[in-house]
Coordinates of C-alpha atoms in Angstrom, one line a residue:
Chain A
M1 CA -58.5 31.0 -166.5
T2 CA -55.3 32.9 -167.2
A3 CA -51.8 31.5 -166.7
I4 CA -50.1 34.9 -166.8
Q5 CA -51.6 38.3 -166.3
L6 CA -49.9 41.6 -166.5
K7 CA -51.9 44.8 -165.5
N8 CA -50.5 48.0 -166.5
V9 CA -47.0 46.9 -166.0
S10 CA -44.1 49.3 -166.6
K11 CA -40.5 48.7 -166.4
T12 CA -37.6 51.1 -167.3
Q13 CA -34.1 49.8 -167.9
G14 CA -31.6 52.2 -169.0
S15 CA -33.0 53.8 -172.2
F16 CA -35.4 50.9 -172.8
Q17 CA -39.0 51.1 -171.4
L18 CA -41.8 48.5 -171.2
K19 CA -44.9 50.9 -171.2
N20 CA -48.2 50.0 -169.6
I21 CA -48.3 46.3 -170.6
D22 CA -51.7 44.7 -170.3
L23 CA -51.5 40.9 -171.1
N24 CA -53.6 37.9 -170.4
I25 CA -52.1 34.6 -171.4
E26 CA -54.8 32.1 -171.6
R27 CA -54.3 28.7 -169.9
G28 CA -54.4 25.7 -172.2
F29 CA -53.0 27.3 -175.3
I30 CA -49.9 28.2 -177.2
T31 CA -49.2 31.9 -177.4
G32 CA -46.4 33.2 -179.7
L33 CA -44.6 36.3 -178.7
I34 CA -43.2 38.1 -181.7
G35 CA -41.3 41.4 -182.3
E36 CA -38.0 42.6 -183.5
N37 CA -34.8 42.1 -181.5
G38 CA -34.9 44.8 -178.8
A39 CA -38.7 45.0 -178.9
G40 CA -38.9 43.9 -175.3
K41 CA -39.6 40.2 -175.5
T42 CA -36.8 39.1 -173.3
S43 CA -37.6 41.9 -170.7
L44 CA -41.2 40.8 -170.6
I45 CA -40.1 37.2 -170.0
H46 CA -37.7 38.3 -167.2
L47 CA -40.6 40.0 -165.5
I48 CA -42.8 36.9 -165.8
L49 CA -40.1 34.7 -164.3
G50 CA -39.6 37.0 -161.4
L51 CA -36.1 38.0 -162.4
K52 CA -37.1 41.6 -162.6
K53 CA -39.5 43.5 -160.6
P54 CA -42.0 45.9 -162.4
D55 CA -41.7 49.6 -161.5
A56 CA -45.5 49.8 -161.6
G57 CA -48.4 47.5 -162.2
D58 CA -49.4 44.0 -161.1
I59 CA -48.2 40.5 -162.3
S60 CA -50.1 37.3 -161.4
L61 CA -49.3 33.8 -162.3
F62 CA -51.9 31.1 -162.2
G63 CA -54.2 33.7 -160.7
D64 CA -51.9 34.2 -157.8
H65 CA -50.9 37.9 -157.2
A66 CA -48.3 37.3 -154.5
V67 CA -45.7 36.3 -156.8
E68 CA -42.9 37.5 -154.6
A69 CA -44.0 35.6 -151.5
H70 CA -44.8 32.5 -153.4
R71 CA -41.8 32.8 -155.8
E72 CA -40.6 29.3 -155.0
A73 CA -44.0 27.6 -155.4
L74 CA -44.7 29.3 -158.6
L75 CA -41.4 28.8 -160.3
N76 CA -41.8 25.1 -159.6
R77 CA -44.7 25.2 -162.0
I78 CA -42.8 27.0 -164.7
G79 CA -40.2 25.6 -167.2
F80 CA -38.1 28.1 -168.9
V81 CA -35.7 28.4 -171.8
F82 CA -33.5 31.4 -172.3
S83 CA -32.5 32.7 -175.6
E84 CA -28.9 32.3 -174.7
D85 CA -27.5 29.5 -172.6
R86 CA -26.7 30.5 -169.0
F87 CA -25.1 27.3 -167.9
P88 CA -22.0 27.0 -165.6
E89 CA -19.4 26.2 -168.2
K90 CA -17.4 23.8 -166.1
M91 CA -20.4 21.5 -165.2
T92 CA -21.6 18.4 -166.7
V93 CA -25.1 16.8 -166.9
P94 CA -24.8 14.6 -163.9
Q95 CA -23.6 17.5 -161.7
L96 CA -26.4 19.8 -163.0
K97 CA -28.9 17.0 -162.5
K98 CA -28.0 16.8 -158.8
I99 CA -28.6 20.6 -158.5
L100 CA -31.9 20.4 -160.4
K101 CA -33.2 17.5 -158.1
R102 CA -32.7 19.7 -155.1
F103 CA -34.3 22.8 -156.7
Y104 CA -37.4 21.4 -158.2
E105 CA -39.9 19.7 -156.0
D106 CA -41.2 17.6 -158.9
F107 CA -37.9 16.9 -160.7
N108 CA -38.5 13.9 -162.9
A109 CA -35.1 12.4 -163.3
P110 CA -36.1 9.3 -165.6
Q111 CA -37.8 11.9 -167.9
F112 CA -34.7 14.1 -167.8
E113 CA -32.6 11.2 -168.7
H114 CA -34.9 10.2 -171.5
Y115 CA -34.7 13.6 -173.0
I116 CA -30.9 13.7 -172.7
R117 CA -30.7 10.4 -174.7
K118 CA -33.4 11.4 -177.1
F119 CA -31.7 14.8 -177.8
K120 CA -28.3 13.1 -178.0
I121 CA -26.9 15.4 -175.5
R122 CA -23.3 14.3 -174.4
E123 CA -23.5 13.6 -170.7
K124 CA -19.8 13.5 -169.9
Q125 CA -18.8 16.6 -171.6
K126 CA -18.4 19.9 -169.9
F127 CA -21.0 22.5 -171.0
K128 CA -18.2 24.7 -172.4
N129 CA -17.6 22.1 -175.1
Y130 CA -21.2 22.1 -176.2
S131 CA -22.4 23.7 -179.4
T132 CA -25.1 26.4 -179.1
G133 CA -27.6 23.9 -180.4
E134 CA -26.8 21.3 -177.8
R135 CA -27.0 23.8 -175.0
M136 CA -30.4 24.8 -176.2
K137 CA -31.3 21.1 -176.2
L138 CA -30.2 20.7 -172.7
S139 CA -32.2 23.8 -171.7
I140 CA -35.3 22.3 -173.3
A141 CA -34.7 19.0 -171.6
I142 CA -34.6 20.7 -168.2
A143 CA -37.8 22.8 -169.0
L144 CA -39.7 19.6 -169.8
S145 CA -38.5 17.5 -167.0
H146 CA -40.1 18.9 -163.8
N147 CA -43.9 18.6 -164.6
A148 CA -44.2 22.3 -165.3
E149 CA -47.6 23.5 -166.4
L150 CA -46.3 26.7 -167.9
L151 CA -43.5 26.9 -170.4
V152 CA -41.8 30.2 -170.9
L153 CA -39.6 29.9 -173.9
D154 CA -37.4 32.7 -175.1
E155 CA -36.4 32.1 -178.7
P156 CA -36.0 28.4 -178.2
T157 CA -35.7 27.5 -181.9
S158 CA -33.2 30.1 -183.1
N159 CA -30.2 27.9 -182.6
L160 CA -31.8 24.5 -183.5
D161 CA -31.1 22.6 -186.7
P162 CA -34.3 22.3 -188.8
N163 CA -34.8 18.5 -187.9
F164 CA -34.6 19.1 -184.3
R165 CA -36.9 22.2 -184.6
I166 CA -39.6 20.1 -186.0
E167 CA -39.1 17.4 -183.4
F168 CA -39.3 20.1 -180.8
L169 CA -42.5 21.6 -182.1
E170 CA -44.1 18.2 -182.1
I171 CA -43.1 17.6 -178.5
L172 CA -44.7 20.9 -177.6
Q173 CA -47.9 20.0 -179.4
A174 CA -48.0 16.6 -177.7
L175 CA -47.7 18.4 -174.3
M176 CA -50.8 20.5 -175.2
E177 CA -52.9 17.4 -175.1
D178 CA -53.1 18.2 -171.4
E179 CA -55.5 21.1 -171.2
N180 CA -53.7 22.7 -168.2
M181 CA -50.6 23.2 -170.2
T182 CA -49.8 26.7 -171.3
I183 CA -46.9 27.8 -173.5
L184 CA -45.6 31.2 -174.1
F185 CA -43.1 31.1 -177.0
S186 CA -41.1 34.1 -178.1
T187 CA -39.5 33.8 -181.5
H188 CA -38.3 35.5 -184.6
I189 CA -38.7 32.4 -186.6
T190 CA -42.4 33.1 -187.1
S191 CA -43.0 30.0 -189.3
D192 CA -42.8 28.1 -186.0
L193 CA -46.0 29.8 -185.1
D194 CA -47.9 29.6 -188.5
S195 CA -49.2 26.2 -187.6
I196 CA -49.2 25.5 -183.8
A197 CA -49.9 28.9 -182.2
D198 CA -53.3 29.7 -180.9
Y199 CA -52.6 33.3 -180.1
I200 CA -50.1 35.8 -181.3
V201 CA -48.8 38.7 -179.3
M202 CA -46.7 41.4 -181.1
I203 CA -44.6 43.7 -179.1
D204 CA -42.8 46.6 -180.5
E205 CA -40.7 49.3 -178.8
G206 CA -42.0 48.2 -175.4
K207 CA -45.7 48.3 -176.2
I208 CA -48.1 45.5 -177.3
V209 CA -49.1 46.1 -180.9
F210 CA -51.8 43.4 -180.9
H211 CA -52.8 40.3 -179.1
E212 CA -55.1 38.2 -181.2
E213 CA -56.2 34.7 -182.2
K214 CA -53.9 33.6 -184.9
D215 CA -56.7 32.3 -187.1
L216 CA -58.6 35.6 -186.9
L217 CA -55.5 37.5 -187.8
L218 CA -54.9 35.5 -190.8
E219 CA -58.5 35.8 -191.9
K220 CA -58.4 39.4 -191.5
Y221 CA -55.2 40.1 -193.4
K222 CA -54.6 38.5 -196.8
K223 CA -52.1 38.8 -199.5
L224 CA -53.5 39.9 -202.8
K225 CA -52.0 39.6 -206.3
G226 CA -53.3 41.1 -209.4
P227 CA -52.5 43.0 -212.6
V228 CA -51.1 46.6 -212.1
E229 CA -53.9 48.1 -214.3
I230 CA -56.6 47.8 -211.6
L231 CA -54.6 49.9 -209.2
D232 CA -56.0 53.4 -208.8
A233 CA -56.1 55.9 -206.0
Q234 CA -59.1 54.3 -204.4
T235 CA -57.8 50.7 -204.6
E236 CA -54.5 51.7 -203.4
D237 CA -56.2 53.1 -200.4
L238 CA -57.4 49.7 -199.4
L239 CA -53.9 48.1 -199.9
T240 CA -50.5 48.5 -198.0
G241 CA -47.1 47.4 -198.8
I242 CA -47.8 47.5 -202.5
K243 CA -45.1 46.0 -204.6
K244 CA -45.4 46.5 -208.5
T245 CA -43.4 44.4 -211.0
A246 CA -43.8 43.7 -214.7
V247 CA -46.0 40.8 -213.9
G248 CA -48.4 42.5 -211.6
F249 CA -48.7 43.8 -208.1
E250 CA -48.6 42.2 -204.6
A251 CA -50.1 43.8 -201.6
I252 CA -51.6 43.1 -198.2
S253 CA -55.1 44.2 -197.3
D254 CA -57.8 43.7 -194.6
E255 CA -60.3 44.7 -197.1
H256 CA -59.7 41.8 -199.3
R257 CA -63.5 40.8 -199.5
A258 CA -64.5 44.1 -200.9
L259 CA -61.6 43.9 -203.5
E260 CA -62.6 40.3 -204.4
E261 CA -66.1 41.4 -205.0
L262 CA -64.9 44.4 -207.2
Y263 CA -62.4 42.6 -209.3
G264 CA -63.4 39.0 -209.0
S265 CA -61.0 36.6 -210.8
Q266 CA -58.5 39.3 -211.7
I267 CA -57.3 39.1 -208.2
L268 CA -55.8 36.2 -206.4
T269 CA -56.1 36.0 -202.6
E270 CA -53.5 34.2 -200.7
Q271 CA -52.9 33.2 -197.0
L272 CA -50.3 35.4 -195.3
R273 CA -47.5 34.2 -193.2
I274 CA -47.1 35.6 -189.8
D275 CA -43.7 37.2 -190.7
E276 CA -45.2 39.0 -193.6
L277 CA -48.0 40.2 -191.3
M278 CA -45.5 41.4 -188.7
H279 CA -43.5 43.2 -191.4
H280 CA -46.6 44.8 -192.8
L281 CA -47.9 46.0 -189.4
K282 CA -44.6 47.2 -188.3
K283 CA -44.3 49.2 -191.5
G284 CA -47.9 50.5 -191.4
K285 CA -47.1 51.9 -188.0
D286 CA -43.8 53.7 -189.1
V287 CA -45.6 55.5 -192.0
Chain B
M1 CA -57.9 4.4 -181.6
F2 CA -59.1 7.1 -183.9
K3 CA -58.2 6.8 -187.4
L4 CA -59.6 9.8 -189.3
N5 CA -58.8 10.2 -192.9
I6 CA -58.4 14.0 -192.9
K7 CA -56.3 16.0 -195.3
I8 CA -55.7 19.7 -194.9
S9 CA -53.6 22.1 -196.9
N10 CA -51.7 25.1 -195.6
T11 CA -51.4 26.6 -198.9
M12 CA -55.1 26.7 -199.9
D13 CA -57.0 29.9 -199.3
V14 CA -59.8 28.0 -197.5
P15 CA -59.3 28.7 -193.6
I16 CA -58.0 25.6 -191.9
Y17 CA -60.9 25.3 -189.6
E18 CA -63.3 25.3 -192.7
Q19 CA -61.1 22.5 -194.1
V20 CA -61.3 20.5 -191.0
K21 CA -65.0 21.0 -190.8
D22 CA -65.6 20.0 -194.5
E23 CA -63.4 17.0 -194.2
I24 CA -65.4 15.7 -191.2
I25 CA -68.7 16.4 -192.9
R26 CA -67.4 14.4 -195.8
L27 CA -66.5 11.6 -193.5
I28 CA -70.0 11.6 -191.9
M29 CA -71.7 11.8 -195.4
S30 CA -69.6 9.0 -196.8
G31 CA -70.5 6.8 -193.8
E32 CA -66.9 6.5 -192.7
L33 CA -68.0 8.1 -189.4
G34 CA -71.2 6.6 -188.2
P35 CA -73.7 8.0 -185.6
G36 CA -72.3 7.6 -182.1
D37 CA -68.7 7.4 -183.3
A38 CA -66.4 9.5 -181.1
L39 CA -64.3 12.1 -182.7
P40 CA -60.8 12.5 -181.3
S41 CA -60.4 15.2 -178.7
M42 CA -59.8 18.7 -180.0
R43 CA -56.3 18.7 -178.5
R44 CA -55.5 15.2 -180.0
L45 CA -56.6 16.3 -183.4
A46 CA -54.8 19.6 -183.2
K47 CA -51.6 17.7 -182.4
D48 CA -52.1 15.0 -185.1
L49 CA -52.8 17.7 -187.8
G50 CA -50.1 20.0 -186.5
I51 CA -52.5 22.8 -186.2
S52 CA -53.5 25.0 -183.3
I53 CA -56.0 24.0 -180.7
I54 CA -58.3 27.1 -181.3
T55 CA -58.5 26.1 -185.0
T56 CA -59.9 22.6 -184.2
K57 CA -62.1 24.1 -181.4
R58 CA -63.7 26.4 -183.9
A59 CA -64.3 23.5 -186.4
Y60 CA -65.9 21.4 -183.7
Q61 CA -68.0 24.3 -182.6
D62 CA -69.3 24.9 -186.1
L63 CA -70.0 21.2 -186.5
E64 CA -71.9 21.1 -183.4
G65 CA -73.8 24.3 -184.2
A66 CA -74.8 22.7 -187.6
G67 CA -75.9 19.6 -185.7
Y68 CA -73.5 17.1 -187.2
V69 CA -71.9 16.3 -183.8
H70 CA -72.7 16.9 -180.2
S71 CA -70.4 17.0 -177.2
I72 CA -70.8 15.3 -173.8
V73 CA -69.0 17.4 -171.1
G74 CA -66.1 15.4 -169.7
K75 CA -66.2 12.8 -172.3
G76 CA -65.8 14.1 -175.7
T77 CA -67.5 14.8 -179.1
Y78 CA -69.6 12.2 -180.9
V79 CA -71.3 12.1 -184.3
S80 CA -74.9 12.9 -183.9
E81 CA -77.5 10.1 -184.6
Q82 CA -80.7 11.4 -185.9
N83 CA -79.2 14.2 -188.0
T84 CA -77.4 12.3 -190.7
E85 CA -80.5 11.7 -192.9
L86 CA -81.5 15.4 -192.2
Q87 CA -78.2 16.7 -193.1
K88 CA -78.2 14.7 -196.4
E89 CA -81.6 16.1 -197.2
R90 CA -80.4 19.6 -196.4
I91 CA -77.6 19.2 -198.8
L92 CA -79.8 17.7 -201.4
N93 CA -82.0 20.7 -201.1
E94 CA -79.0 22.9 -201.6
I95 CA -78.0 21.1 -204.7
E96 CA -81.6 21.3 -206.1
G97 CA -81.4 25.1 -205.7
H98 CA -78.1 25.3 -207.5
I99 CA -79.4 23.1 -210.3
E100 CA -82.5 25.3 -210.8
A101 CA -80.3 28.4 -211.1
M102 CA -78.0 26.6 -213.5
L103 CA -80.9 25.5 -215.7
L104 CA -82.4 29.0 -215.7
A105 CA -79.2 30.5 -216.7
S106 CA -78.5 28.0 -219.5
R107 CA -82.0 28.5 -220.9
Q108 CA -81.0 32.3 -221.5
I109 CA -78.4 31.2 -224.1
N110 CA -80.3 28.1 -225.2
L111 CA -77.6 25.8 -223.9
S112 CA -78.4 22.1 -224.7
R113 CA -78.4 19.4 -222.1
E114 CA -75.6 17.7 -223.8
E115 CA -73.5 20.9 -223.8
L116 CA -74.4 21.3 -220.1
D117 CA -73.4 17.7 -219.3
E118 CA -70.2 18.1 -221.1
M119 CA -69.4 21.3 -219.1
I120 CA -70.2 19.5 -215.9
S121 CA -67.8 16.7 -216.8
I122 CA -65.0 19.2 -217.7
I123 CA -65.4 21.1 -214.5
E124 CA -65.5 17.9 -212.5
E125 CA -62.3 16.8 -214.1
D126 CA -60.6 20.2 -213.2
M127 CA -61.5 19.9 -209.6
T128 CA -60.0 16.5 -209.1
Chain C
M1 CA -30.5 20.4 -147.0
D2 CA -31.4 23.8 -148.4
K3 CA -30.9 24.1 -152.2
H4 CA -28.8 27.2 -152.3
F5 CA -26.6 25.8 -149.5
Y6 CA -25.9 22.9 -151.7
L7 CA -25.2 25.1 -154.6
K8 CA -22.8 27.1 -152.5
L9 CA -21.1 23.8 -151.4
V10 CA -20.6 22.9 -155.0
Y11 CA -19.0 26.2 -155.8
S12 CA -16.8 26.1 -152.7
K13 CA -15.5 22.7 -153.4
W14 CA -11.8 23.7 -153.8
T15 CA -11.9 26.1 -151.0
L16 CA -13.2 23.4 -148.7
I17 CA -10.6 20.8 -149.9
F18 CA -7.8 23.3 -149.3
T19 CA -9.2 24.1 -145.9
A20 CA -9.1 20.4 -145.0
I21 CA -5.6 20.1 -146.2
V22 CA -4.5 23.1 -144.1
I23 CA -6.2 21.8 -141.0
V24 CA -4.6 18.5 -141.4
L25 CA -1.2 20.1 -141.9
N26 CA -1.7 22.2 -138.9
L27 CA -2.7 19.4 -136.6
A28 CA 0.1 17.1 -137.9
S29 CA 2.6 19.8 -137.3
A30 CA 1.4 20.4 -133.8
L31 CA 1.4 16.8 -133.0
L32 CA 4.3 15.2 -134.8
L33 CA 7.1 17.6 -135.3
N34 CA 8.7 20.9 -134.6
P35 CA 7.9 22.9 -137.7
D36 CA 10.7 25.4 -137.1
T37 CA 13.3 22.7 -137.5
A38 CA 11.5 21.1 -140.4
G39 CA 11.6 24.5 -142.1
L40 CA 7.8 24.2 -142.6
M41 CA 6.9 27.4 -140.8
P42 CA 7.0 29.9 -143.7
V43 CA 4.8 27.4 -145.8
L44 CA 2.3 27.0 -143.0
N45 CA 2.2 30.7 -142.3
L46 CA 1.3 31.4 -146.0
A47 CA -1.1 28.6 -146.3
N48 CA -3.0 29.7 -143.3
L49 CA -3.0 33.3 -144.4
F50 CA -4.5 32.4 -147.8
I51 CA -7.0 30.0 -146.6
V52 CA -8.3 32.3 -144.0
L53 CA -8.5 35.1 -146.6
Y54 CA -10.5 32.6 -148.9
L55 CA -12.7 31.5 -146.2
T56 CA -13.7 34.8 -145.0
A57 CA -14.3 36.0 -148.6
N58 CA -15.8 32.9 -149.9
Y59 CA -19.4 34.3 -150.0
M60 CA -18.2 36.8 -152.5
N61 CA -16.0 34.3 -154.4
V62 CA -19.1 32.1 -154.8
H63 CA -21.1 35.0 -156.3
V64 CA -18.2 35.9 -158.7
L65 CA -18.0 32.3 -159.8
M66 CA -21.7 32.2 -160.4
T67 CA -21.6 35.1 -162.7
Y68 CA -19.3 33.3 -165.1
N69 CA -21.3 32.9 -168.4
K70 CA -24.0 34.8 -166.5
S71 CA -25.1 31.5 -165.0
H72 CA -26.6 33.3 -162.1
E73 CA -29.5 34.2 -164.4
F74 CA -30.2 30.4 -164.7
F75 CA -29.9 29.7 -161.0
M76 CA -32.0 32.6 -160.1
A77 CA -34.9 31.4 -162.4
L78 CA -34.9 28.1 -160.4
P79 CA -37.6 27.9 -157.7
A80 CA -36.5 29.7 -154.5
N81 CA -37.8 32.7 -152.5
K82 CA -35.5 35.7 -152.5
R83 CA -35.6 35.9 -148.6
D84 CA -34.6 32.4 -148.3
I85 CA -31.6 32.9 -150.7
I86 CA -30.5 35.7 -148.5
R87 CA -31.0 33.6 -145.4
T88 CA -28.9 30.8 -146.9
D89 CA -26.2 33.4 -147.7
Y90 CA -26.0 34.4 -144.1
I91 CA -26.0 30.9 -142.7
F92 CA -23.4 29.9 -145.2
H93 CA -21.2 32.7 -144.3
I94 CA -21.5 32.0 -140.6
F95 CA -20.5 28.3 -141.5
M96 CA -17.5 29.5 -143.4
T97 CA -16.5 32.1 -140.7
L98 CA -16.6 29.3 -138.1
L99 CA -14.4 27.2 -140.4
S100 CA -11.9 30.1 -140.6
I101 CA -11.9 30.4 -136.7
F102 CA -11.2 26.7 -136.5
V103 CA -8.3 27.0 -139.0
I104 CA -6.7 29.8 -137.0
F105 CA -7.4 27.7 -133.7
T106 CA -5.5 24.7 -135.3
F107 CA -2.7 27.1 -136.4
S108 CA -2.4 28.5 -132.8
L109 CA -1.7 24.9 -131.6
V110 CA 1.4 24.8 -133.8
Q111 CA 3.0 27.9 -132.4
D112 CA 1.4 27.7 -129.2
G113 CA 0.5 31.3 -129.6
F114 CA -2.4 33.1 -127.8
H115 CA -1.9 36.1 -130.1
H116 CA -3.4 34.1 -132.8
L117 CA -6.6 33.9 -130.8
F118 CA -6.7 37.7 -130.7
G119 CA -6.0 37.8 -134.3
M120 CA -8.9 35.4 -134.8
I121 CA -11.3 37.6 -132.9
M122 CA -10.2 40.7 -134.8
I123 CA -10.4 39.1 -138.2
T124 CA -13.8 37.7 -137.5
G125 CA -15.1 41.1 -136.4
V126 CA -13.6 42.8 -139.6
N127 CA -15.0 39.9 -141.7
L128 CA -18.6 40.3 -140.3
L129 CA -18.4 44.1 -140.8
I130 CA -17.4 43.7 -144.5
A131 CA -20.0 41.0 -145.0
S132 CA -22.7 43.3 -143.5
L133 CA -21.7 46.1 -145.9
Y134 CA -21.6 43.7 -148.8
Y135 CA -25.0 42.1 -148.3
T136 CA -26.5 45.6 -147.9
F137 CA -25.4 46.3 -151.5
F138 CA -26.0 42.8 -152.7
A139 CA -29.6 42.9 -151.6
A140 CA -30.2 46.1 -153.7
E141 CA -28.5 45.0 -156.9
W142 CA -27.8 41.3 -156.5
F143 CA -25.1 40.1 -159.0
K144 CA -24.5 43.4 -160.8
N145 CA -21.2 44.6 -159.2
V146 CA -19.9 41.6 -157.4
N147 CA -16.5 42.0 -158.8
I148 CA -16.0 45.4 -157.6
M149 CA -17.0 44.3 -154.0
V150 CA -14.2 41.6 -153.9
A151 CA -11.6 44.3 -154.7
L152 CA -13.0 46.4 -151.9
Y153 CA -12.8 43.5 -149.5
L154 CA -9.1 43.2 -149.7
V155 CA -8.6 46.8 -148.4
P156 CA -9.9 46.4 -144.8
M157 CA -8.8 42.7 -144.6
G158 CA -5.2 43.9 -145.8
F159 CA -5.2 46.6 -143.3
T160 CA -6.1 44.2 -140.5
F161 CA -3.2 41.9 -141.4
M162 CA -0.7 44.7 -141.8
F163 CA -1.6 46.9 -139.0
Y164 CA -2.9 44.4 -136.5
Y165 CA -1.6 40.9 -137.1
M166 CA 1.9 42.1 -138.0
P167 CA 2.4 44.3 -135.0
M168 CA 1.0 41.8 -132.8
L169 CA 3.6 39.3 -133.9
N170 CA 6.4 42.0 -133.7
L171 CA 5.4 43.3 -130.3
L172 CA 5.2 39.8 -128.9
G173 CA 7.0 39.8 -125.6
A174 CA 7.7 43.6 -125.7
D175 CA 7.0 45.7 -122.8
L176 CA 3.8 47.4 -123.6
S177 CA 3.4 49.5 -120.6
T178 CA 5.4 52.2 -122.3
I179 CA 3.0 52.4 -125.2
P180 CA -0.4 52.0 -123.7
Q181 CA -2.4 52.6 -126.9
W182 CA -0.9 49.4 -128.2
E183 CA -2.2 47.6 -125.3
F184 CA -5.7 48.8 -126.2
I185 CA -5.3 48.2 -129.9
L186 CA -4.0 44.6 -129.5
Y187 CA -6.0 43.3 -126.6
T188 CA -9.2 45.4 -126.3
L189 CA -10.1 46.7 -129.8
P190 CA -10.7 43.2 -131.2
Y191 CA -13.6 42.7 -128.7
F192 CA -15.1 45.9 -129.8
V193 CA -14.7 45.1 -133.5
L194 CA -16.3 41.7 -133.0
A195 CA -19.2 43.1 -131.1
A196 CA -19.8 45.7 -133.8
G197 CA -19.4 42.9 -136.5
I198 CA -22.0 40.6 -134.9
L199 CA -24.4 43.5 -134.4
T200 CA -24.3 44.9 -138.0
F201 CA -24.4 41.3 -139.3
A202 CA -27.6 40.6 -137.3
V203 CA -29.2 43.9 -138.2
T204 CA -28.3 43.8 -142.0
Y205 CA -29.7 40.3 -142.1
F206 CA -33.3 41.7 -141.7
T207 CA -32.6 44.8 -143.9
A208 CA -31.1 42.8 -146.7
Q209 CA -34.0 40.3 -146.7
K210 CA -36.5 43.0 -146.9
Q211 CA -34.5 44.8 -149.7
A212 CA -33.8 41.7 -151.6
A213 CA -37.5 41.0 -152.2
K214 CA -37.9 44.5 -153.7
S215 CA -35.0 44.3 -156.2
D216 CA -34.3 42.8 -159.7
V217 CA -32.2 39.7 -159.2
I218 CA -30.4 40.0 -162.6

């Protein structure tokens, strides 16, 4: 069962283009969307939320292809967070709450108030007096307060302080105890995804570079360290992103098993981080 | 509720699902988890360990494949009954094989039992 | 009540408050005192002119206010069908137009002037024509150029005031038989304009709904 499906979707906006995007976001899992700024993450999210229409291709949400006709019903099931706040500056929490109550069929006011208190959001202040972190918290509180079964989060952690970031990731994981819950999470702080993401989608220049189970990705690619002496033309063929220093070399390889067999304990194999992997794959493509 | 004494490390090179699997096997072997005991749901365990759902799913699938646990659709995953003895035997067999290989190798350089014992102690110490 | 209707009410709060004040002023002046002797007439004139302008342009004003801090992006991601959003816009505009008619009506009580009623018909007709044009563009590109549209609104509305309302007041009581085209402009043209306004407003309602569903909302 897919929560979000894009088939051959294209969209041109000015000089930027999303090209033939095929994407299946599995229901019941956390998918991380990574890519550099301007890679097309936000455009993709705007398409999913029905804010933009694709030039070509088909989008379906929860298996429903009539996204335009059922826009209201579908958006009721989605909680969203934008990378930048889009709140009316002069409003306050109580005013916004009244609006949200009317818009969301299933708006859970007590839960919303619970999050407002838990996140220490100032109720009486106008939004223009909020810090970026506080705006983001408000955004998150809204997304979590109408019983959504799909969360589409665009860079939700970028303006959060580290403490709250951890709290937020824990909340997301608690939500995932419900197997109908799906989270699509775009971020450039990829350490958010190292632990909790099930799938990783990497997008670059409007195209999907890969869409893979995170565990499989991290098993495939490893960081290798070893003495410079063992590097020769053949070994270097199996390695990318080689960095040589006085104390040895460091590189990334998807042939780490072969190299381990060849060199045994001379080589140290380490788990990669997602940002290292992203950097590596991006560079590999540019070469 | 479930109290599973599981420790995993993000820095170790052993994949997380392997670590989860090994830890649960350890708990079963040590008797902390008895036959018929329920394991936490995959989603629950993923949340508690702060790891992804697929990772726990894979560990559970492997455990089920090896016969340590079984799952009942709509209810959950339980430690299997009849298999604990079998599993222990299987591991004992595995150890026997390793010991045979070790003794054969030490014979080649005439390593004495005392020296061998000492080596085992040293390595054991290193591991803990 | 419809969600977007409520949102528009929130954004129209001050317009509605001032409208209520002007209506009360008009009625009080009509009932209680002779505004000419009280020196109130210039104030009333100005207040009525402004509030009518605001009411007939309120739909654009709401859109402009919504684009502050790009908050329309937030509101447009809340659950609603695009056709329903356009429908609410049309209904809300009719509501505000009726309110503007009512304001002019109460103003006509003060001065006892039938010419205001012709002015009312003319303004409503022009107002609906502009709204039809606006919504044709709005459905295609939603909030992208709402500021430009407001500037464009003032041109035909200004024209109506300067070349219809003013002459109407100045020619009051004059013998129009010598300039028959004024007779037509002042007392017949408003009906044509109103008919054209109602017609285009009704037609663009359907075209705008159709177009809106095909367009990017942000």
